[in-house]
PDB file of C-alpha atoms and ligand atoms in Angstrom:
ATOM      1  CA  MET A   1      16.775  -3.481  13.442  1.00 41.00           C
ATOM      2  CA  THR A   2      18.934  -3.947  10.335  1.00 43.00           C
ATOM      3  CA  PHE A   3      18.872  -6.302   7.823  1.00 45.00           C
ATOM      4  CA  SER A   4      21.333  -7.745   5.580  1.00 49.00           C
ATOM      5  CA  ARG A   5      19.652  -7.378   1.894  1.00 48.00           C
ATOM      6  CA  ARG A   6      21.045 -10.762   0.921  1.00 46.00           C
ATOM      7  CA  ALA A   7      20.280 -12.456   4.084  1.00 48.00           C
ATOM      8  CA  ILE A   8      16.648 -11.183   3.765  1.00 47.00           C
ATOM      9  CA  LEU A   9      16.223 -12.085   0.034  1.00 45.00           C
ATOM     10  CA  LYS A  10      17.577 -15.310   0.543  1.00 46.00           C
ATOM     11  CA  SER A  11      16.102 -16.640   3.741  1.00 44.00           C
ATOM     12  CA  LEU A  12      12.694 -15.464   1.960  1.00 46.00           C
ATOM     13  CA  GLY A  13      13.141 -17.431  -1.449  1.00 41.00           C
ATOM     14  CA  VAL A  14      12.952 -14.185  -3.369  1.00 41.00           C
ATOM     15  CA  LEU A  15      16.127 -14.743  -5.169  1.00 36.00           C
ATOM     16  CA  ALA A  16      14.589 -17.844  -6.555  1.00 33.00           C
ATOM     17  CA  THR A  17      12.008 -17.488  -9.557  1.00 31.00           C
ATOM     18  CA  VAL A  18       8.948 -18.827  -8.350  1.00 33.00           C
ATOM     19  CA  PRO A  19       5.990 -18.896 -11.190  1.00 33.00           C
ATOM     20  CA  TRP A  20       3.188 -17.547  -8.860  1.00 37.00           C
ATOM     21  CA  MET A  21       5.103 -14.535  -7.888  1.00 41.00           C
ATOM     22  CA  LEU A  22       5.234 -13.324 -11.532  1.00 36.00           C
ATOM     23  CA  PRO A  23       1.262 -13.005 -12.449  1.00 40.00           C
ATOM     24  CA  ARG A  24       0.569 -11.602 -15.607  1.00 40.00           C
ATOM     25  CA  LEU A  25      -0.134  -7.876 -14.514  1.00 43.00           C
ATOM     26  CA  ALA A  26      -3.309  -6.572 -15.623  1.00 44.00           C
ATOM     27  CA  ARG A  27      -4.512  -2.803 -15.737  1.00 48.00           C
ATOM     28  CA  ALA A  28      -7.071  -2.070 -13.248  1.00 54.00           C
ATOM     29  CA  ALA A  29     -10.815  -2.125 -13.929  1.00 55.00           C
ATOM     30  CA  PRO A  30     -11.887   0.891 -16.152  1.00 66.00           C
ATOM     31  CA  SER A  31     -13.661   2.052 -12.627  1.00 89.00           C
ATOM     32  CA  THR A  32     -13.002   0.799  -9.491  1.00 96.00           C
ATOM     33  CA  ARG A  33     -14.733   2.062  -6.345  1.00 98.00           C
ATOM     34  CA  ILE A  34     -12.163   2.480  -3.716  1.00 98.00           C
ATOM     35  CA  GLY A  35     -12.383   3.584  -0.331  1.00 98.00           C
ATOM     36  CA  VAL A  36      -9.437   5.387   1.301  1.00 98.00           C
ATOM     37  CA  ILE A  37      -8.738   5.000   5.057  1.00 98.00           C
ATOM     38  CA  GLY A  38      -6.764   7.837   5.856  1.00 98.00           C
ATOM     39  CA  ALA A  39      -6.795  10.448   3.243  1.00 98.00           C
ATOM     40  CA  GLY A  40      -3.529  12.274   4.649  1.00 98.00           C
ATOM     41  CA  TRP A  41      -0.411  12.844   2.772  1.00 98.00           C
ATOM     42  CA  LEU A  42      -0.035   9.083   1.391  1.00 98.00           C
ATOM     43  CA  GLY A  43      -3.964   8.169   1.027  1.00 98.00           C
ATOM     44  CA  GLY A  44      -4.886  11.362  -0.199  1.00 98.00           C
ATOM     45  CA  THR A  45      -1.975  11.570  -2.707  1.00 98.00           C
ATOM     46  CA  VAL A  46      -2.792   8.492  -4.125  1.00 98.00           C
ATOM     47  CA  GLY A  47      -6.518   8.654  -4.064  1.00 98.00           C
ATOM     48  CA  ARG A  48      -6.414  11.571  -6.209  1.00 98.00           C
ATOM     49  CA  LEU A  49      -4.404  10.226  -8.748  1.00 98.00           C
ATOM     50  CA  TRP A  50      -6.682   7.238  -8.719  1.00 98.00           C
ATOM     51  CA  VAL A  51      -9.402  10.048  -9.352  1.00 98.00           C
ATOM     52  CA  LYS A  52      -7.672  11.457 -12.370  1.00 97.00           C
ATOM     53  CA  ALA A  53      -7.413   8.074 -13.634  1.00 96.00           C
ATOM     54  CA  GLY A  54     -11.145   7.399 -13.690  1.00 96.00           C
ATOM     55  CA  HIS A  55     -11.916   5.434 -10.472  1.00 97.00           C
ATOM     56  CA  GLU A  56     -14.681   6.575  -7.897  1.00 98.00           C
ATOM     57  CA  VAL A  57     -13.024   7.499  -4.518  1.00 98.00           C
ATOM     58  CA  MET A  58     -14.284   7.905  -1.207  1.00 98.00           C
ATOM     59  CA  PHE A  59     -11.538   9.537   0.778  1.00 98.00           C
ATOM     60  CA  SER A  60     -12.301   8.993   4.675  1.00 98.00           C
ATOM     61  CA  SER A  61     -10.887  10.342   8.150  1.00 98.00           C
ATOM     62  CA  ARG A  62     -12.250  10.836  11.642  1.00 98.00           C
ATOM     63  CA  HIS A  63     -12.819  14.448  10.505  1.00 97.00           C
ATOM     64  CA  PRO A  64     -14.119  14.218   6.735  1.00 98.00           C
ATOM     65  CA  GLU A  65     -15.302  17.470   6.624  1.00 98.00           C
ATOM     66  CA  GLU A  66     -11.513  18.932   6.273  1.00 98.00           C
ATOM     67  CA  LEU A  67     -11.790  16.537   3.095  1.00 98.00           C
ATOM     68  CA  GLU A  68     -14.866  18.488   1.398  1.00 98.00           C
ATOM     69  CA  SER A  69     -13.015  20.690  -0.598  1.00 98.00           C
ATOM     70  CA  MET A  70     -10.268  18.570  -2.034  1.00 97.00           C
ATOM     71  CA  ALA A  71     -13.259  16.136  -2.932  1.00 98.00           C
ATOM     72  CA  ARG A  72     -14.865  19.167  -4.646  1.00 98.00           C
ATOM     73  CA  GLU A  73     -12.230  20.230  -6.761  1.00 98.00           C
ATOM     74  CA  LEU A  74     -11.859  16.518  -8.088  1.00 98.00           C
ATOM     75  CA  GLY A  75     -15.211  16.227  -9.256  1.00 98.00           C
ATOM     76  CA  PRO A  76     -18.349  13.791  -8.893  1.00 97.00           C
ATOM     77  CA  ARG A  77     -15.888  10.606  -8.773  1.00 97.00           C
ATOM     78  CA  ALA A  78     -14.691  12.098  -5.705  1.00 98.00           C
ATOM     79  CA  SER A  79     -16.453  11.993  -2.095  1.00 98.00           C
ATOM     80  CA  VAL A  80     -15.958  11.889   1.845  1.00 98.00           C
ATOM     81  CA  GLY A  81     -17.013  10.047   4.655  1.00 98.00           C
ATOM     82  CA  GLN A  82     -15.954   8.397   7.904  1.00 98.00           C
ATOM     83  CA  PRO A  83     -13.643   5.452   7.904  1.00 98.00           C
ATOM     84  CA  ALA A  84     -16.700   3.203   8.141  1.00 98.00           C
ATOM     85  CA  GLN A  85     -18.455   4.598   5.245  1.00 98.00           C
ATOM     86  CA  ALA A  86     -15.543   4.314   3.042  1.00 98.00           C
ATOM     87  CA  ALA A  87     -14.473   0.660   4.036  1.00 98.00           C
ATOM     88  CA  ALA A  88     -18.115  -0.248   3.011  1.00 98.00           C
ATOM     89  CA  PHE A  89     -18.120   1.908  -0.361  1.00 98.00           C
ATOM     90  CA  GLY A  90     -14.770   0.606  -1.448  1.00 98.00           C
ATOM     91  CA  THR A  91     -14.429  -2.773  -3.494  1.00 98.00           C
ATOM     92  CA  VAL A  92     -10.937  -2.173  -3.104  1.00 98.00           C
ATOM     93  CA  LEU A  93      -9.234  -0.557  -0.198  1.00 98.00           C
ATOM     94  CA  LEU A  94      -6.576   1.868   0.513  1.00 99.00           C
ATOM     95  CA  LEU A  95      -5.183   1.665   4.109  1.00 98.00           C
ATOM     96  CA  ALA A  96      -2.825   5.002   4.950  1.00 98.00           C
ATOM     97  CA  VAL A  97      -3.252   5.701   8.799  1.00 98.00           C
ATOM     98  CA  PRO A  98      -1.002   5.858  11.612  1.00 97.00           C
ATOM     99  CA  PHE A  99       0.183   2.427  12.474  1.00 97.00           C
ATOM    100  CA  GLU A 100      -0.983   2.634  16.403  1.00 96.00           C
ATOM    101  CA  ALA A 101      -4.618   2.703  14.655  1.00 97.00           C
ATOM    102  CA  LEU A 102      -4.615  -0.555  13.021  1.00 97.00           C
ATOM    103  CA  PRO A 103      -6.039  -2.779  16.101  1.00 97.00           C
ATOM    104  CA  GLN A 104      -9.034  -0.461  16.380  1.00 98.00           C
ATOM    105  CA  ILE A 105      -9.547   0.064  12.523  1.00 98.00           C
ATOM    106  CA  GLY A 106      -9.187  -3.859  12.157  1.00 98.00           C
ATOM    107  CA  HIS A 107     -11.662  -4.681  14.614  1.00 98.00           C
ATOM    108  CA  ASP A 108     -14.368  -1.637  14.141  1.00 98.00           C
ATOM    109  CA  LEU A 109     -14.444  -2.176   9.953  1.00 98.00           C
ATOM    110  CA  GLN A 110     -13.732  -6.006   9.958  1.00 98.00           C
ATOM    111  CA  ARG A 111     -17.095  -6.398   8.348  1.00 98.00           C
ATOM    112  CA  SER A 112     -16.915  -4.370   5.710  1.00 98.00           C
ATOM    113  CA  TYR A 113     -13.278  -5.118   4.613  1.00 98.00           C
ATOM    114  CA  ASN A 114     -13.794  -8.915   5.130  1.00 98.00           C
ATOM    115  CA  GLY A 115     -13.016 -10.532   1.559  1.00 98.00           C
ATOM    116  CA  LYS A 116     -12.010  -7.147  -0.068  1.00 98.00           C
ATOM    117  CA  VAL A 117      -8.736  -6.480  -1.635  1.00 98.00           C
ATOM    118  CA  VAL A 118      -6.733  -4.174   1.023  1.00 98.00           C
ATOM    119  CA  LEU A 119      -3.775  -2.029   0.080  1.00 98.00           C
ATOM    120  CA  ASP A 120      -1.822  -1.708   2.895  1.00 98.00           C
ATOM    121  CA  ALA A 121       0.685   1.226   3.284  1.00 98.00           C
ATOM    122  CA  THR A 122       1.271   1.790   6.779  1.00 98.00           C
ATOM    123  CA  ASN A 123       4.445   1.649   8.651  1.00 98.00           C
ATOM    124  CA  PRO A 124       5.509   1.717  12.230  1.00 96.00           C
ATOM    125  CA  PRO A 125       6.809   4.993  13.579  1.00 93.00           C
ATOM    126  CA  LEU A 126      10.217   5.593  11.423  1.00 86.00           C
ATOM    127  CA  SER A 127      11.612   6.407  14.679  1.00 83.00           C
ATOM    128  CA  GLY A 128      11.439   5.845  18.526  1.00 75.00           C
ATOM    129  CA  GLY A 129       8.338   3.797  19.473  1.00 77.00           C
ATOM    130  CA  SER A 130       7.947   1.092  21.591  1.00 86.00           C
ATOM    131  CA  SER A 131       4.565   0.196  21.910  1.00 92.00           C
ATOM    132  CA  PRO A 132       3.509  -3.672  21.955  1.00 93.00           C
ATOM    133  CA  LEU A 133       2.232  -3.103  18.283  1.00 95.00           C
ATOM    134  CA  VAL A 134       5.443  -1.586  17.250  1.00 94.00           C
ATOM    135  CA  LEU A 135       7.577  -4.181  18.913  1.00 94.00           C
ATOM    136  CA  GLN A 136       5.453  -6.729  17.136  1.00 95.00           C
ATOM    137  CA  ALA A 137       6.067  -5.314  13.661  1.00 96.00           C
ATOM    138  CA  ARG A 138       9.784  -5.296  14.518  1.00 93.00           C
ATOM    139  CA  ALA A 139       9.658  -8.773  15.766  1.00 94.00           C
ATOM    140  CA  ASN A 140       7.469 -10.627  12.918  1.00 95.00           C
ATOM    141  CA  GLY A 141       7.251  -8.040  10.123  1.00 96.00           C
ATOM    142  CA  VAL A 142       4.914  -5.078   9.276  1.00 98.00           C
ATOM    143  CA  ALA A 143       2.912  -7.051   7.024  1.00 98.00           C
ATOM    144  CA  GLN A 144       2.522  -9.984   9.012  1.00 97.00           C
ATOM    145  CA  THR A 145       1.443  -7.791  11.767  1.00 98.00           C
ATOM    146  CA  VAL A 146      -1.249  -5.898  10.055  1.00 98.00           C
ATOM    147  CA  ALA A 147      -2.358  -9.529   8.614  1.00 98.00           C
ATOM    148  CA  LYS A 148      -2.901 -10.174  12.194  1.00 98.00           C
ATOM    149  CA  TYR A 149      -5.059  -7.483  12.892  1.00 98.00           C
ATOM    150  CA  MET A 150      -7.144  -7.442   9.636  1.00 98.00           C
ATOM    151  CA  PRO A 151      -8.552 -11.076   9.786  1.00 98.00           C
ATOM    152  CA  GLY A 152     -10.161 -11.693   6.468  1.00 98.00           C
ATOM    153  CA  ALA A 153      -9.012  -8.971   4.702  1.00 98.00           C
ATOM    154  CA  ARG A 154      -6.815 -10.132   0.858  1.00 98.00           C
ATOM    155  CA  LEU A 155      -4.246  -7.817   1.703  1.00 98.00           C
ATOM    156  CA  VAL A 156      -1.386  -6.522  -0.483  1.00 98.00           C
ATOM    157  CA  ARG A 157       1.703  -4.243   0.711  1.00 98.00           C
ATOM    158  CA  ALA A 158       1.752  -1.410  -1.688  1.00 98.00           C
ATOM    159  CA  PHE A 159       2.705   2.417  -1.413  1.00 98.00           C
ATOM    160  CA  SER A 160       4.328   1.567   1.560  1.00 98.00           C
ATOM    161  CA  CYS A 161       7.895   2.226   0.976  1.00 98.00           C
ATOM    162  CA  VAL A 162       7.757   5.219  -1.226  1.00 98.00           C
ATOM    163  CA  ASP A 163       7.423   8.931  -0.220  1.00 98.00           C
ATOM    164  CA  ALA A 164       3.855  10.403  -1.412  1.00 98.00           C
ATOM    165  CA  ASN A 165       5.586  13.131  -2.948  1.00 98.00           C
ATOM    166  CA  VAL A 166       7.791  11.096  -5.444  1.00 98.00           C
ATOM    167  CA  VAL A 167       4.510   9.105  -6.361  1.00 98.00           C
ATOM    168  CA  GLU A 168       2.557  12.185  -6.918  1.00 98.00           C
ATOM    169  CA  SER A 169       5.326  12.989  -9.624  1.00 97.00           C
ATOM    170  CA  SER A 170       6.381   9.474 -10.829  1.00 97.00           C
ATOM    171  CA  GLY A 171       4.179   9.590 -13.703  1.00 94.00           C
ATOM    172  CA  THR A 172       6.374  12.499 -15.184  1.00 94.00           C
ATOM    173  CA  ARG A 173       9.639  12.066 -13.430  1.00 94.00           C
ATOM    174  CA  ALA A 174      12.450  12.654 -15.733  1.00 93.00           C
ATOM    175  CA  GLY A 175      14.198   9.717 -14.668  1.00 92.00           C
ATOM    176  CA  GLY A 176      11.225   7.176 -15.458  1.00 95.00           C
ATOM    177  CA  ARG A 177       8.417   6.145 -13.435  1.00 97.00           C
ATOM    178  CA  ILE A 178       9.225   4.672 -10.072  1.00 98.00           C
ATOM    179  CA  GLY A 179       8.757   0.754  -9.771  1.00 98.00           C
ATOM    180  CA  MET A 180       6.690  -0.203  -6.737  1.00 98.00           C
ATOM    181  CA  PRO A 181       7.044  -3.146  -4.816  1.00 98.00           C
ATOM    182  CA  ILE A 182       3.977  -5.107  -3.835  1.00 98.00           C
ATOM    183  CA  ALA A 183       3.605  -8.377  -2.158  1.00 98.00           C
ATOM    184  CA  SER A 184       0.690 -10.697  -1.038  1.00 98.00           C
ATOM    185  CA  ASP A 185      -0.345 -14.150  -0.033  1.00 98.00           C
ATOM    186  CA  ASP A 186      -3.368 -13.492  -2.708  1.00 98.00           C
ATOM    187  CA  ALA A 187      -2.395 -14.020  -6.490  1.00 97.00           C
ATOM    188  CA  GLN A 188      -5.706 -12.446  -7.740  1.00 97.00           C
ATOM    189  CA  ALA A 189      -5.102  -9.564  -5.292  1.00 98.00           C
ATOM    190  CA  LEU A 190      -1.820  -8.995  -6.435  1.00 97.00           C
ATOM    191  CA  GLN A 191      -3.229  -8.348  -9.773  1.00 96.00           C
ATOM    192  CA  VAL A 192      -6.014  -5.914  -8.762  1.00 97.00           C
ATOM    193  CA  ALA A 193      -2.788  -4.139  -6.682  1.00 97.00           C
ATOM    194  CA  ALA A 194      -0.774  -4.088  -9.893  1.00 97.00           C
ATOM    195  CA  GLY A 195      -3.344  -2.247 -11.982  1.00 96.00           C
ATOM    196  CA  LEU A 196      -4.164   0.598  -9.659  1.00 97.00           C
ATOM    197  CA  VAL A 197      -0.209   0.926  -8.973  1.00 98.00           C
ATOM    198  CA  ARG A 198      -0.046   1.551 -12.422  1.00 97.00           C
ATOM    199  CA  ASP A 199      -2.923   4.114 -12.507  1.00 97.00           C
ATOM    200  CA  ALA A 200      -1.290   6.121  -9.952  1.00 97.00           C
ATOM    201  CA  GLY A 201       1.748   6.550 -12.188  1.00 97.00           C
ATOM    202  CA  CYS A 202       4.035   3.622 -10.999  1.00 97.00           C
ATOM    203  CA  ASP A 203       5.416   0.435 -12.057  1.00 97.00           C
ATOM    204  CA  PRO A 204       4.325  -2.570  -9.907  1.00 98.00           C
ATOM    205  CA  VAL A 205       7.169  -5.017  -9.240  1.00 98.00           C
ATOM    206  CA  VAL A 206       5.985  -8.364  -7.783  1.00 98.00           C
ATOM    207  CA  VAL A 207       8.116  -9.130  -4.906  1.00 98.00           C
ATOM    208  CA  GLY A 208       6.498 -12.498  -3.463  1.00 98.00           C
ATOM    209  CA  ASN A 209       4.065 -13.510  -0.613  1.00 98.00           C
ATOM    210  CA  LEU A 210       3.377 -11.174   2.433  1.00 97.00           C
ATOM    211  CA  ALA A 211       6.299 -12.515   4.590  1.00 97.00           C
ATOM    212  CA  SER A 212       8.586 -11.413   1.272  1.00 97.00           C
ATOM    213  CA  ALA A 213       7.579  -7.582   1.955  1.00 98.00           C
ATOM    214  CA  VAL A 214      10.129  -7.499   4.889  1.00 97.00           C
ATOM    215  CA  ALA A 215      12.626  -6.864   1.966  1.00 98.00           C
ATOM    216  CA  PHE A 216      10.783  -3.484   1.535  1.00 98.00           C
ATOM    217  CA  GLN A 217       9.703  -2.535   4.844  1.00 98.00           C
ATOM    218  CA  GLN A 218      12.087  -0.125   7.029  1.00 96.00           C
ATOM    219  CA  GLY A 219      15.858  -1.291   7.305  1.00 95.00           C
ATOM    220  CA  GLY A 220      15.356  -3.685   3.766  1.00 97.00           C
ATOM    221  CA  PRO A 221      16.779  -3.315   0.767  1.00 98.00           C
ATOM    222  CA  GLY A 222      13.853  -1.871  -0.944  1.00 98.00           C
ATOM    223  CA  TRP A 223      12.962   0.644   1.787  1.00 98.00           C
ATOM    224  CA  ARG A 224      12.556   4.047  -0.054  1.00 97.00           C
ATOM    225  CA  VAL A 225      14.876   3.841  -2.736  1.00 97.00           C
ATOM    226  CA  HIS A 226      12.572   5.231  -5.311  1.00 97.00           C
ATOM    227  CA  LEU A 227      14.359   3.311  -7.992  1.00 98.00           C
ATOM    228  CA  THR A 228      12.731   2.335 -11.659  1.00 98.00           C
ATOM    229  CA  ALA A 229      11.256  -1.148 -11.680  1.00 98.00           C
ATOM    230  CA  PRO A 230      14.284  -2.799 -13.651  1.00 97.00           C
ATOM    231  CA  GLU A 231      16.552  -0.912 -11.135  1.00 98.00           C
ATOM    232  CA  LEU A 232      14.657  -1.963  -8.390  1.00 98.00           C
ATOM    233  CA  ARG A 233      14.355  -5.512  -9.586  1.00 98.00           C
ATOM    234  CA  ARG A 234      18.489  -5.838  -9.675  1.00 98.00           C
ATOM    235  CA  ARG A 235      18.442  -4.412  -6.075  1.00 98.00           C
ATOM    236  CA  LEU A 236      15.918  -6.880  -4.807  1.00 98.00           C
ATOM    237  CA  GLY A 237      17.562  -9.760  -6.729  1.00 97.00           C
ATOM    238  CA  LEU A 238      14.770 -10.800  -8.810  1.00 97.00           C
ATOM    239  CA  PRO A 239      15.035 -11.685 -12.154  1.00 94.00           C
ATOM    240  CA  PRO A 240      13.942  -9.142 -15.211  1.00 93.00           C
ATOM    241  CA  ALA A 241      10.140  -8.616 -16.049  1.00 90.00           C
ATOM    242  CA  SER A 242       9.378 -10.850 -19.007  1.00 79.00           C
TER     243      SER A 242
HETATM  244  N1  NAP B 301       3.573  10.139   4.143  1.00 51.79           N
HETATM  245  C1  NAP B 301       4.137   9.513   3.409  1.00 51.79           C
HETATM  246  O1  NAP B 301       4.816  10.046   2.293  1.00 51.79           O
HETATM  247  C2  NAP B 301       4.132   7.937   3.355  1.00 51.79           C
HETATM  248  C3  NAP B 301       4.493   7.093   2.563  1.00 51.79           C
HETATM  249  C4  NAP B 301       4.444   5.704   2.790  1.00 51.79           C
HETATM  250  C5  NAP B 301       3.552   5.436   3.590  1.00 51.79           C
HETATM  251  N2  NAP B 301       2.874   6.169   4.481  1.00 51.79           N
HETATM  252  C6  NAP B 301       2.232   5.476   5.664  1.00 51.79           C
HETATM  253  O2  NAP B 301       0.708   5.965   5.620  1.00 51.79           O
HETATM  254  C7  NAP B 301       0.247   5.970   6.860  1.00 51.79           C
HETATM  255  C8  NAP B 301      -0.111   7.202   6.941  1.00 51.79           C
HETATM  256  O3  NAP B 301       0.780   8.640   6.828  1.00 51.79           O
HETATM  257  P1  NAP B 301       0.537   9.600   6.268  1.00 51.79           P
HETATM  258  O4  NAP B 301       1.993  10.373   6.267  1.00 51.79           O
HETATM  259  O5  NAP B 301      -0.452  10.156   5.279  1.00 51.79           O
HETATM  260  O6  NAP B 301      -0.129  10.043   7.807  1.00 51.79           O
HETATM  261  P2  NAP B 301      -0.807  11.946   7.838  1.00 51.79           P
HETATM  262  O7  NAP B 301      -0.837  12.787   6.944  1.00 51.79           O
HETATM  263  O8  NAP B 301      -1.215  12.155   9.430  1.00 51.79           O
HETATM  264  O9  NAP B 301      -2.441  11.249   7.529  1.00 51.79           O
HETATM  265  C9  NAP B 301      -3.113  10.183   8.543  1.00 51.79           C
HETATM  266  C10 NAP B 301      -4.581   9.793   8.127  1.00 51.79           C
HETATM  267  O10 NAP B 301      -4.980   8.856   8.813  1.00 51.79           O
HETATM  268  C11 NAP B 301      -6.247   9.518   9.571  1.00 51.79           C
HETATM  269  N3  NAP B 301      -6.542   8.846  10.565  1.00 51.79           N
HETATM  270  C12 NAP B 301      -5.803   9.037  12.021  1.00 51.79           C
HETATM  271  N4  NAP B 301      -5.713   7.777  12.775  1.00 51.79           N
HETATM  272  C13 NAP B 301      -7.217   7.491  12.232  1.00 51.79           C
HETATM  273  C14 NAP B 301      -8.077   6.638  13.067  1.00 51.79           C
HETATM  274  N5  NAP B 301      -7.697   5.985  14.388  1.00 51.79           N
HETATM  275  N6  NAP B 301      -8.738   6.217  12.317  1.00 51.79           N
HETATM  276  C15 NAP B 301      -9.314   6.522  10.712  1.00 51.79           C
HETATM  277  N7  NAP B 301      -8.208   7.525  10.268  1.00 51.79           N
HETATM  278  C16 NAP B 301      -7.497   7.680  11.156  1.00 51.79           C
HETATM  279  C17 NAP B 301      -6.309  10.844   9.812  1.00 51.79           C
HETATM  280  O11 NAP B 301      -7.401  11.806   9.793  1.00 51.79           O
HETATM  281  P3  NAP B 301      -7.893  12.446  10.808  1.00 51.79           P
HETATM  282  O12 NAP B 301      -6.556  12.389  12.312  1.00 51.79           O
HETATM  283  O13 NAP B 301      -8.802  13.126  10.803  1.00 51.79           O
HETATM  284  O14 NAP B 301      -8.884  10.831  11.510  1.00 51.79           O
HETATM  285  C18 NAP B 301      -5.251  11.017   8.201  1.00 51.79           C
HETATM  286  O15 NAP B 301      -6.052  11.580   7.046  1.00 51.79           O
HETATM  287  C19 NAP B 301       1.457   5.996   7.846  1.00 51.79           C
HETATM  288  O16 NAP B 301       1.499   4.537   8.197  1.00 51.79           O
HETATM  289  C20 NAP B 301       2.732   5.985   7.017  1.00 51.79           C
HETATM  290  O17 NAP B 301       4.032   5.422   7.620  1.00 51.79           O
HETATM  291  C21 NAP B 301       3.115   7.496   4.439  1.00 51.79           C
END
């Protein structure tokens, strides 16, 4: 599915300046307890950056023993566990699992993530894939589909449209830190996410509500562009940051 950049932005009202879309972007708390659900390329990379920034991170997968040496190298602020343990540990969660795992995780971990800020980085497979879940994401938007399977989560789309390698080097990139589009229906969760995006070496760019995340899902104008924040704002038709 392809999207006309301007049509998407216009239909979502992203071109309008809505005050709540531009909350004051606070830094994250000095030390936040974060549970990483799916500590592979993306979850492992972002989680490592957060440990280095001073946060306590539990990295999880169904095979946590494979994560132990990484956690040892990171020191006492890093730990490993099963997804359920990380979901219970974190006051904030990062979801970075294959998209097809979403219904199961949404169901199994519901009691642990309920009411928590969940940064959702998941994407349907980039090519192919015709499962009912993928078809729903194409028809209704990725963020809306995740929201359906994660009832009670305070969802923020974040880290979803960037390469993990680019996030890793963003803080020291010659061309400047990358702008990270984020979107949520929850203004307070957006502020939490913005602080954690900064602590991962990127600059947050608030795009709008959860529905507006279509602007930076696959096929949208913000997908994998790796621009600086001012460049990204221009590309998405957002006003310059005040
Ligand atoms: N790689 C990137 O640059 C990047 C960038 C932006 C967004 N993303 C998105 O992030 C997600 C993960 O991508 P990735 O490249 O990091 O993949 P990956 O390296 O394969 O990591 C996936 C992680 O999820 C775990 N996992 C898989 N199935 C699971 C399940 N049913 N329950 C719990 N944990 C499960 C895996 O560990 P076990 O198999 O041991 O459980 C692994 O730790 C995808 O949705 C992708 O679209 C990736």
